[in-house]
Tab-separated table of C-alpha atoms in Angstrom:
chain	number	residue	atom	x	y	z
A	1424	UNK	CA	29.792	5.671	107.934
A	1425	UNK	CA	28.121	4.535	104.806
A	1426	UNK	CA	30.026	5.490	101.162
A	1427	UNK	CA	27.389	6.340	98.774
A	1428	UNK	CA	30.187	7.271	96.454
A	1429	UNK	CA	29.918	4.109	94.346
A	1430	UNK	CA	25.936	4.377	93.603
A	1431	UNK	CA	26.185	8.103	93.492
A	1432	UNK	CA	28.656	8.218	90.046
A	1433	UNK	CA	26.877	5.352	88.049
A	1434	UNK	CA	22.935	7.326	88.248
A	1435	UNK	CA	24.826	10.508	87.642
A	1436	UNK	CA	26.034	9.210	84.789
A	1437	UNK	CA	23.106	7.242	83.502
A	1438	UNK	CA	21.349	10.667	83.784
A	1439	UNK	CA	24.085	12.367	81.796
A	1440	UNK	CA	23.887	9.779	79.159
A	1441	UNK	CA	19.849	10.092	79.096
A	1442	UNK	CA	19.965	13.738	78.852
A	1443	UNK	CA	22.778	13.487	76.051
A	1444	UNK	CA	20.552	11.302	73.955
A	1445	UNK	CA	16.984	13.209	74.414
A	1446	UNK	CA	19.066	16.070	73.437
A	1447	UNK	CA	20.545	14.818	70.617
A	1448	UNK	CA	17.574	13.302	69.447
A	1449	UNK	CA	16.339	16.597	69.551
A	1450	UNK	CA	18.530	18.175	67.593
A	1451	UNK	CA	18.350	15.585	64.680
A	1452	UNK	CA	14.452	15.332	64.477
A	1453	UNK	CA	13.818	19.018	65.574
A	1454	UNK	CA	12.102	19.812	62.044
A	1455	UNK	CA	9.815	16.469	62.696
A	1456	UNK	CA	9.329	17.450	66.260
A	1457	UNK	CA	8.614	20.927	65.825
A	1458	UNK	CA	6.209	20.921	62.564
A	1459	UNK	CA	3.724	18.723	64.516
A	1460	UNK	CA	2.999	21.264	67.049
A	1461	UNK	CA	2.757	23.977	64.705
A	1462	UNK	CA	0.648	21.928	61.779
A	1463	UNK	CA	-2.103	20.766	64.892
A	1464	UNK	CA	-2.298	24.371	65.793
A	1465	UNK	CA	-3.664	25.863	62.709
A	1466	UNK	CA	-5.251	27.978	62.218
A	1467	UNK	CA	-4.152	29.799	65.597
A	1468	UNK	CA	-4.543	33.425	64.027
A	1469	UNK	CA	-7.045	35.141	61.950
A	1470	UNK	CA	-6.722	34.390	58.040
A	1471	UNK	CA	-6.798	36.665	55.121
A	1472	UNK	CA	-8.929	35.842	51.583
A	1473	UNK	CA	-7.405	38.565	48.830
A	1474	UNK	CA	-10.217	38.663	46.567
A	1475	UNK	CA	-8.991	40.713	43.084
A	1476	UNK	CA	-12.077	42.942	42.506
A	1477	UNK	CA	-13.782	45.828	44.594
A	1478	UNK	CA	-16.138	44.784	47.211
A	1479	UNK	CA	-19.868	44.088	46.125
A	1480	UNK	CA	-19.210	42.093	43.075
A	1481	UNK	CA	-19.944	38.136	42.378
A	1482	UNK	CA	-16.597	37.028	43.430
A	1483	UNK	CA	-16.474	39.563	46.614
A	1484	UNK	CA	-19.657	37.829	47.763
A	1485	UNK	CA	-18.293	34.304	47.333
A	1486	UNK	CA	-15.328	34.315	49.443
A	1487	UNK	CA	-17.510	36.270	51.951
A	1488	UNK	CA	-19.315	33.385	52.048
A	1489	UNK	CA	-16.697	31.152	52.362
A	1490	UNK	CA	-14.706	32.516	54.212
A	1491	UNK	CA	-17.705	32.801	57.082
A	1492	UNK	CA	-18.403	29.254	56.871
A	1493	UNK	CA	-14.870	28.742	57.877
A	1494	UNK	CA	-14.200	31.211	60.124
A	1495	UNK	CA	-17.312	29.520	62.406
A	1496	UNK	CA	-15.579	25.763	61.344
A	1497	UNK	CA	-11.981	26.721	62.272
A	1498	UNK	CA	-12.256	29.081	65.208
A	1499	UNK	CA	-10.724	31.967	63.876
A	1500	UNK	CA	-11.392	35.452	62.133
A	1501	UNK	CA	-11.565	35.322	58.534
A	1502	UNK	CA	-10.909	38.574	56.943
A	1503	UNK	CA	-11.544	39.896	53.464
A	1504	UNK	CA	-9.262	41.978	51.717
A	1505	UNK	CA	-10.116	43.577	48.130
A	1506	UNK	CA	-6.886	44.292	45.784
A	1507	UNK	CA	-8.353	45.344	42.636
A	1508	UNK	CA	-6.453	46.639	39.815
A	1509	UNK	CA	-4.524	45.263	36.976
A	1510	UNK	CA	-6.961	42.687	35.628
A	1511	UNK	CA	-6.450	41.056	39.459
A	1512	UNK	CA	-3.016	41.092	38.496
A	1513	UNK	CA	-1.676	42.858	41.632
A	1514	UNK	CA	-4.110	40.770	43.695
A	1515	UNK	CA	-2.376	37.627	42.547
A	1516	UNK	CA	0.982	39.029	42.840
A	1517	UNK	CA	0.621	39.550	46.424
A	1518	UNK	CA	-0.315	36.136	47.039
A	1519	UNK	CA	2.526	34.836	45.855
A	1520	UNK	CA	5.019	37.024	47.748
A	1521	UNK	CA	3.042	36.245	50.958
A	1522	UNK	CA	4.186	34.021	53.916
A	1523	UNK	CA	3.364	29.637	52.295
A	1524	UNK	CA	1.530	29.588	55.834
A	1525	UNK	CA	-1.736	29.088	55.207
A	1526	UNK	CA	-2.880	32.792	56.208
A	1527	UNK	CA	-3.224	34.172	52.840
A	1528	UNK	CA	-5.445	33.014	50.552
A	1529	UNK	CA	-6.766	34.053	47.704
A	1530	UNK	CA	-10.122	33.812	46.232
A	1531	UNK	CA	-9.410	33.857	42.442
A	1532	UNK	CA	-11.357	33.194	39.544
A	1533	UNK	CA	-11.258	32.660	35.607
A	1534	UNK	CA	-8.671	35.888	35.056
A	1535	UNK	CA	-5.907	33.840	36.812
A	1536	UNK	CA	-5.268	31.282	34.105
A	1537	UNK	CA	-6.754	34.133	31.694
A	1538	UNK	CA	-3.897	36.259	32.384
A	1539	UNK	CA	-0.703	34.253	32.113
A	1540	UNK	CA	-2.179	34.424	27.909
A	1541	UNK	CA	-3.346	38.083	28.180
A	1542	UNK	CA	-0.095	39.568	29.254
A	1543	UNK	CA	2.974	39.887	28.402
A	1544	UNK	CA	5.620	39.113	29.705
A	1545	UNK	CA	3.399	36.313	31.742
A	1546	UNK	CA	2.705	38.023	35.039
A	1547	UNK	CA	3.336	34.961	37.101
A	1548	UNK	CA	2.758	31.156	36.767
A	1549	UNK	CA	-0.599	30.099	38.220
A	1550	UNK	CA	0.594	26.495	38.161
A	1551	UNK	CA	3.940	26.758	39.599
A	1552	UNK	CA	3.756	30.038	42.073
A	1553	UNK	CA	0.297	28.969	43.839
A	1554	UNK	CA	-1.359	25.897	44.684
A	1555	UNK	CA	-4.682	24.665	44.138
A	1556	UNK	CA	-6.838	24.154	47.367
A	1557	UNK	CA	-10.491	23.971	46.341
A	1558	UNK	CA	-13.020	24.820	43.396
A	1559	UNK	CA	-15.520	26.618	44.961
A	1560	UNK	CA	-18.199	27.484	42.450
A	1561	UNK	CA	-18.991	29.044	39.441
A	1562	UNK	CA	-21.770	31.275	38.236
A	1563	UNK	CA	-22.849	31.272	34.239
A	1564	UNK	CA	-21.946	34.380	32.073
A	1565	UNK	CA	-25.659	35.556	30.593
A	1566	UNK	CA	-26.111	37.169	27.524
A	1567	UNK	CA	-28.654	40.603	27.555
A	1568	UNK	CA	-30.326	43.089	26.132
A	1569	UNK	CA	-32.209	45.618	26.194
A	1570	UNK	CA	-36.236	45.439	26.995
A	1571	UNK	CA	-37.195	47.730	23.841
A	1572	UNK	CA	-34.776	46.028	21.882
A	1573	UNK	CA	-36.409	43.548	18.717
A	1574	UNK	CA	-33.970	40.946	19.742
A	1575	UNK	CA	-36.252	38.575	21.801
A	1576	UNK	CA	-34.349	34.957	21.217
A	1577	UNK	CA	-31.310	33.700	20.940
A	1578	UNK	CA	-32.175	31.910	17.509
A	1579	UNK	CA	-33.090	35.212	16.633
A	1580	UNK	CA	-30.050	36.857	17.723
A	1581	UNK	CA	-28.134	34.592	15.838
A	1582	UNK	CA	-29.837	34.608	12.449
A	1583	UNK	CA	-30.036	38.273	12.387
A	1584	UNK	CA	-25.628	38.236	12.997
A	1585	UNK	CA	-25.738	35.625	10.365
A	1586	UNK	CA	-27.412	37.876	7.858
A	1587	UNK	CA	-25.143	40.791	8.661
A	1588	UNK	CA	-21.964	39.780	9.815
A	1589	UNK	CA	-20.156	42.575	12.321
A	1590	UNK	CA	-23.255	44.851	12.178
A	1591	UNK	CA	-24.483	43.815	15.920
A	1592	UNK	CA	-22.475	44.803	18.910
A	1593	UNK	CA	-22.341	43.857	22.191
A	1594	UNK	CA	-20.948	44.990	25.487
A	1595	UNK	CA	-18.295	43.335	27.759
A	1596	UNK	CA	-16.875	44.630	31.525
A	1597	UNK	CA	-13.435	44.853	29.089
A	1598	UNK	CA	-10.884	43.407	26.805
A	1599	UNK	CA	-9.991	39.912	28.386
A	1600	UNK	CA	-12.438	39.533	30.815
A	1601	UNK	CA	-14.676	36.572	30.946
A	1602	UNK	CA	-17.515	37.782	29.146
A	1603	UNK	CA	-15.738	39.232	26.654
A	1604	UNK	CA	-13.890	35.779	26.160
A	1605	UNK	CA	-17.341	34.023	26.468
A	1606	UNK	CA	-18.641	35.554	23.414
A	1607	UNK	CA	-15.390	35.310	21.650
A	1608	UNK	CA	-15.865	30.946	22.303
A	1609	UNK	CA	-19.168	31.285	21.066
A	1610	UNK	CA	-18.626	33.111	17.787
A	1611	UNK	CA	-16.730	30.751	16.882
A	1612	UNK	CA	-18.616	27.792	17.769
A	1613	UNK	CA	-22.052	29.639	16.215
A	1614	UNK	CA	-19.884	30.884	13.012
A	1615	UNK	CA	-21.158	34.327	14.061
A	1616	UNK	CA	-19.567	37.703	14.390
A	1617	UNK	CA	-20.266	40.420	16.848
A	1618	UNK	CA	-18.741	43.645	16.878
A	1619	UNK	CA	-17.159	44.091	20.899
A	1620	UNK	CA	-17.488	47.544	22.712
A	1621	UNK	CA	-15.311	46.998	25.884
A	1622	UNK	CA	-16.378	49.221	29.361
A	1623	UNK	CA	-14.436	49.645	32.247
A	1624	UNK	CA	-16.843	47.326	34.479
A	1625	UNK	CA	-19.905	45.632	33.630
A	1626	UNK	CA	-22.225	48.624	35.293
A	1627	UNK	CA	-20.826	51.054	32.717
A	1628	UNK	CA	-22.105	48.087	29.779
A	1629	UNK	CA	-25.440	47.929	31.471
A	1630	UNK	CA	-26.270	51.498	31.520
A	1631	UNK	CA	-25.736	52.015	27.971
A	1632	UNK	CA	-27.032	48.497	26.971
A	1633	UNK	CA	-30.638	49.781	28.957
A	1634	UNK	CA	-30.150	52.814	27.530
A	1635	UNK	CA	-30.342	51.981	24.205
A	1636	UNK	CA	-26.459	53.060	22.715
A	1637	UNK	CA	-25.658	49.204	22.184
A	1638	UNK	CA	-28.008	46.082	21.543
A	1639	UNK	CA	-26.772	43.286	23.434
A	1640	UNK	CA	-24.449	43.101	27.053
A	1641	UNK	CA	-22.372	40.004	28.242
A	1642	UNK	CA	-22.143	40.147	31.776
A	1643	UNK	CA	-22.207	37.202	34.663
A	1644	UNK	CA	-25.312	36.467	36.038
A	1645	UNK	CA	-25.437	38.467	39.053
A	1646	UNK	CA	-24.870	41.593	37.695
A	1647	UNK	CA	-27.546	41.570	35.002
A	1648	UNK	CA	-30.217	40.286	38.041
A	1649	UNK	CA	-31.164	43.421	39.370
A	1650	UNK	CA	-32.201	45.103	36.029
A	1651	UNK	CA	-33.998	42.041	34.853
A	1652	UNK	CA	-36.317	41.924	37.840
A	1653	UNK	CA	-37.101	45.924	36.633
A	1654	UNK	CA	-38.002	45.157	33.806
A	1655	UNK	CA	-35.012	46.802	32.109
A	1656	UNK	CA	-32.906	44.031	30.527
A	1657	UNK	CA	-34.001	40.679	29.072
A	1658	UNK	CA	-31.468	37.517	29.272
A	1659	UNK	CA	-31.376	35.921	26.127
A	1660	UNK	CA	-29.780	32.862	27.154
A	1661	UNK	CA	-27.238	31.241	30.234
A	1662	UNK	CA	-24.121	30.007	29.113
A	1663	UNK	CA	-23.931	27.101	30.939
A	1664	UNK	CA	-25.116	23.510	31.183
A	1665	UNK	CA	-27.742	24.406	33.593
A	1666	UNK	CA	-30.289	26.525	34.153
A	1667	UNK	CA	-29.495	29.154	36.543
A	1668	UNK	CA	-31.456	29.244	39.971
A	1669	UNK	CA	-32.185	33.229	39.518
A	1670	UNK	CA	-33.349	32.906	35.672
A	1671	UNK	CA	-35.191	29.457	36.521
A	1672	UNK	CA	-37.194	30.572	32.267
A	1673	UNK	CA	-34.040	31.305	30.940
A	1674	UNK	CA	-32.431	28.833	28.208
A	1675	UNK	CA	-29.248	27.942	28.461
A	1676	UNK	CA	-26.684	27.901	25.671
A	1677	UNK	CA	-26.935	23.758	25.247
A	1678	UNK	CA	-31.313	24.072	25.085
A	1679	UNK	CA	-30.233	26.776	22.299
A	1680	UNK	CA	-28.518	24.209	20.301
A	1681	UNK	CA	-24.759	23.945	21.316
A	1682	UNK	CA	-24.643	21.395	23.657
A	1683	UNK	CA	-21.450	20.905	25.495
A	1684	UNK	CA	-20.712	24.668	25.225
A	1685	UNK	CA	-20.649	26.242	28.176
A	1686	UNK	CA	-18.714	29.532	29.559
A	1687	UNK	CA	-18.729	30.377	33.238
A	1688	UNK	CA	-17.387	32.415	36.233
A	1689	UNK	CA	-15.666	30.145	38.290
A	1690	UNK	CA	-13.971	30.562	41.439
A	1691	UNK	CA	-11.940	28.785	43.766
A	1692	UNK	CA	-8.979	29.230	47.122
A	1693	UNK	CA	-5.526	29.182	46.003
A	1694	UNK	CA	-2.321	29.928	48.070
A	1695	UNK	CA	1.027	30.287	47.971
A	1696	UNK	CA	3.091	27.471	46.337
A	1697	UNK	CA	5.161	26.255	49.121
A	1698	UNK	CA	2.150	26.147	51.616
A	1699	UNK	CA	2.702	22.828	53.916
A	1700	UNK	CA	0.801	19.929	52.659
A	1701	UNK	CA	-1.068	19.444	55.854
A	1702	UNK	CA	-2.584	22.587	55.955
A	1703	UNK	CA	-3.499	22.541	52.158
A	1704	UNK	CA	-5.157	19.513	53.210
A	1705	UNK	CA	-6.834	21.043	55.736
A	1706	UNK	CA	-8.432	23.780	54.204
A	1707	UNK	CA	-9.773	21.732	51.801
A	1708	UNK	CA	-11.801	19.178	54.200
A	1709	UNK	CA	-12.878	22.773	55.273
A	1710	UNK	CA	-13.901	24.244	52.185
A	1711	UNK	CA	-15.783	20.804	51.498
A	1712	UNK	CA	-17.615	21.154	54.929
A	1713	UNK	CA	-18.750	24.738	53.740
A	1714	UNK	CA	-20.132	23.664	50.662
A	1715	UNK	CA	-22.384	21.628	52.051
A	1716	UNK	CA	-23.897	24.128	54.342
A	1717	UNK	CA	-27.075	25.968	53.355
A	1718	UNK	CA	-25.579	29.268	53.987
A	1719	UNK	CA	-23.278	28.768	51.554
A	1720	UNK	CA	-25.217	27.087	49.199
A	1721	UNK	CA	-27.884	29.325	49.083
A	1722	UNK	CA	-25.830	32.284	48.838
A	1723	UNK	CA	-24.108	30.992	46.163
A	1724	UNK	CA	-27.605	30.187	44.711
A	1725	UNK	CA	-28.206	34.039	45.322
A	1726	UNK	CA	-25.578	34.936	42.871
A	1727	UNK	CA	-27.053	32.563	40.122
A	1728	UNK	CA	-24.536	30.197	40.616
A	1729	UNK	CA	-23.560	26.687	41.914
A	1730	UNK	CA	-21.431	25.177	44.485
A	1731	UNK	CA	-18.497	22.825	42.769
A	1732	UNK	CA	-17.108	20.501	46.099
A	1733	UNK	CA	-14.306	18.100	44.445
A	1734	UNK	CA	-10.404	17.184	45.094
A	1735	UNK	CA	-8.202	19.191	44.842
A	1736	UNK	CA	-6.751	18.061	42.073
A	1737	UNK	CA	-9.732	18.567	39.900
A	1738	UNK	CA	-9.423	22.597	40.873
A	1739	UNK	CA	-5.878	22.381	39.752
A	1740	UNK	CA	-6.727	20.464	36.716
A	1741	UNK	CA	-8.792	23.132	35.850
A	1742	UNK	CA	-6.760	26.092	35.668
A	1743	UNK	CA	-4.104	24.031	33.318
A	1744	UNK	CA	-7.150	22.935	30.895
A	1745	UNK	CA	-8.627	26.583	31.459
A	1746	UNK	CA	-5.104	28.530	30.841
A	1747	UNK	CA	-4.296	26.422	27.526
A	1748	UNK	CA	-8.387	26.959	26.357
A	1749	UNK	CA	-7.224	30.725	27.072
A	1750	UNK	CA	-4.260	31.275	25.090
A	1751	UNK	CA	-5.483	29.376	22.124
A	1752	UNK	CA	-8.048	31.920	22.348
A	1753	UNK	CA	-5.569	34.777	22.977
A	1754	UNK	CA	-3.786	34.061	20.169
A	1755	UNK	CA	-6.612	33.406	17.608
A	1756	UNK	CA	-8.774	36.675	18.199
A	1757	UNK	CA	-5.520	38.788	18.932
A	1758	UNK	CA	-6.647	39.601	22.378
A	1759	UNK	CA	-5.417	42.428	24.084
A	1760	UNK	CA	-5.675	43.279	27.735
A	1761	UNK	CA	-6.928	47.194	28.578
């Protein structure tokens, strides 16, 4: 008879040792091991965009969008979820307390570095509680009024608030929102001033602005579109660098005489601050992609605005330069939220 005995012990063991040392080496590099998996999976569930205003607005439409253009890039559902109230406030807030997976989004705009100036004690810190994923867009704030109204320029608007300072008034969506804080930048770079009648919501301005009660409405671009085509409101001028697609005759601000002034809705995706790098990084190659779709771009278009592709860093850039702009502001005019 053969003894096997002596071959037998040595494999055992060399199999015991092997499956020591995978194990172990398991154990040690199981964060390593495991993250790969789970960052190559992603998106592997459908993803939620918080947008901080009702449904049907400028902003509403943008990360719709968006968020189609990736939902047919990534494979997944993209859902839209409106949280309005609070100046976006509780929008943002919610964000911040979500799961840093990469599943909640949020499609904010110019109120979330706006707001860490406008209330007090700060809400939350934009720069420190979220991070930056891509600029999306922005659409130009517009300046209106009414078609029977004697105000037919800009120039003119401005040499008749010249001659009677506080005696013209204009209408905003509210205290601290970013037509009101438009016209507030461009008082003082015109050394005019306006009397402000804040609304809740810019369709509240726009009916009394066509109806006569007040001369002039600030209001973004897509809002005001509807009642220009009418016949009902004329757009004095588009704050912005560039003419706006929908107002093609309309002057902007710099043609007007203040070049480099410019005040615009823009919005980008933010998420929560500890979201993991890779992802971050992938959303962003996605968000690129979508901006260079036609969809996108000519829905954006549709809104009077422009699509903004760029690094990431320049979105995040942006909100410091933009929140600093706003509490200067803030401070100056003695802003107060409603």
């Amino acid at each position: 008879m053969t003894d096997h005995s002596a071959n037998t012990a040595p494999a055992s063991r060399r199999q015991w040792i092997k499956a020591a040392a995978a194990t172990a080496a398991l154990a040690v590099g199981a964060p390593h091991v495991l993250a790969q998996p789970a960052a190559a999976a992603y998106p592997s569930r459908p993803i939620k965009i918080v947008v901080g205003y009702a449904a049907g607005g400028a902003v509403d439409a943008v990360a719709r969008a968006v968020g189609q253009a990736l939902s047919q890039s990534m494979g997944q559902p993209v859902v839209i979820e409106n949280k309005p109230g609070a100046g976006t406030n509780i929008a943002v807030k919610s964000v911040i307390a979500a799961e840093p997976d990469g599943y909640t989004l949020m499609m904010a705009a110019n109120a979330l570095a706006a707001n860490m100036a406008l209330y007090q004690p700060m809400p939350f810190d934009a720069e420190k509680d979220l991070v930056a994923i891509s600029l999306v867009g922005r659409v130009p704030v517009v300046l209106a009024t009414g078609a029977g109204s004697g105000i037919t320029s800009l120039p003119g608007l401005l040499q008749a608030a010249k001659a009677k300072p506080g005696a013209l008034a204009y209408a905003s969506p509210g205290n601290g929102s970013t037509p009101h804080m438009a016209i507030e930048f461009l008082e003082r770079e015109a050394g005019i001033d306006l009397q402000h009648v804040p609304y809740r919501g810019g369709a509240a301005a726009l009916t009394d602005v066509i109806g006569g009660q007040v001369p002039l409405v600030a209001v973004n671009a897509l809002e005001v579109q509807p009642h220009v085509r009418s016949g009902k409101l004329r757009v004095l001028a588009a704050l912005s660098a560039n003419r706006t697609a929908i107002f093609p005759d309309v002057p902007t601000i710099a043609e007007s005489g203040f070049p480099g002034f410019e005040a615009a809705v823009w919005y980008g995706l933010v998420a929560p601050a500890a979201t993991p790098k890779a992802v971050v990084t992938r959303l962003h190659a996605e968000v690129q992609k979508a901006l260079q779709g036609k969809d996108v771009r000519e829905r954006m278009t549709a809104v009077g605005g422009e699509v903004l592709p760029g690094p990431t860093e320049q979105f995040a850039q942006l909100i410091q330069s933009e929140r600093r702009r706003y509490e200067k502001l803030v401070r100056e005019a003695n802003i107060k939220p409603d």
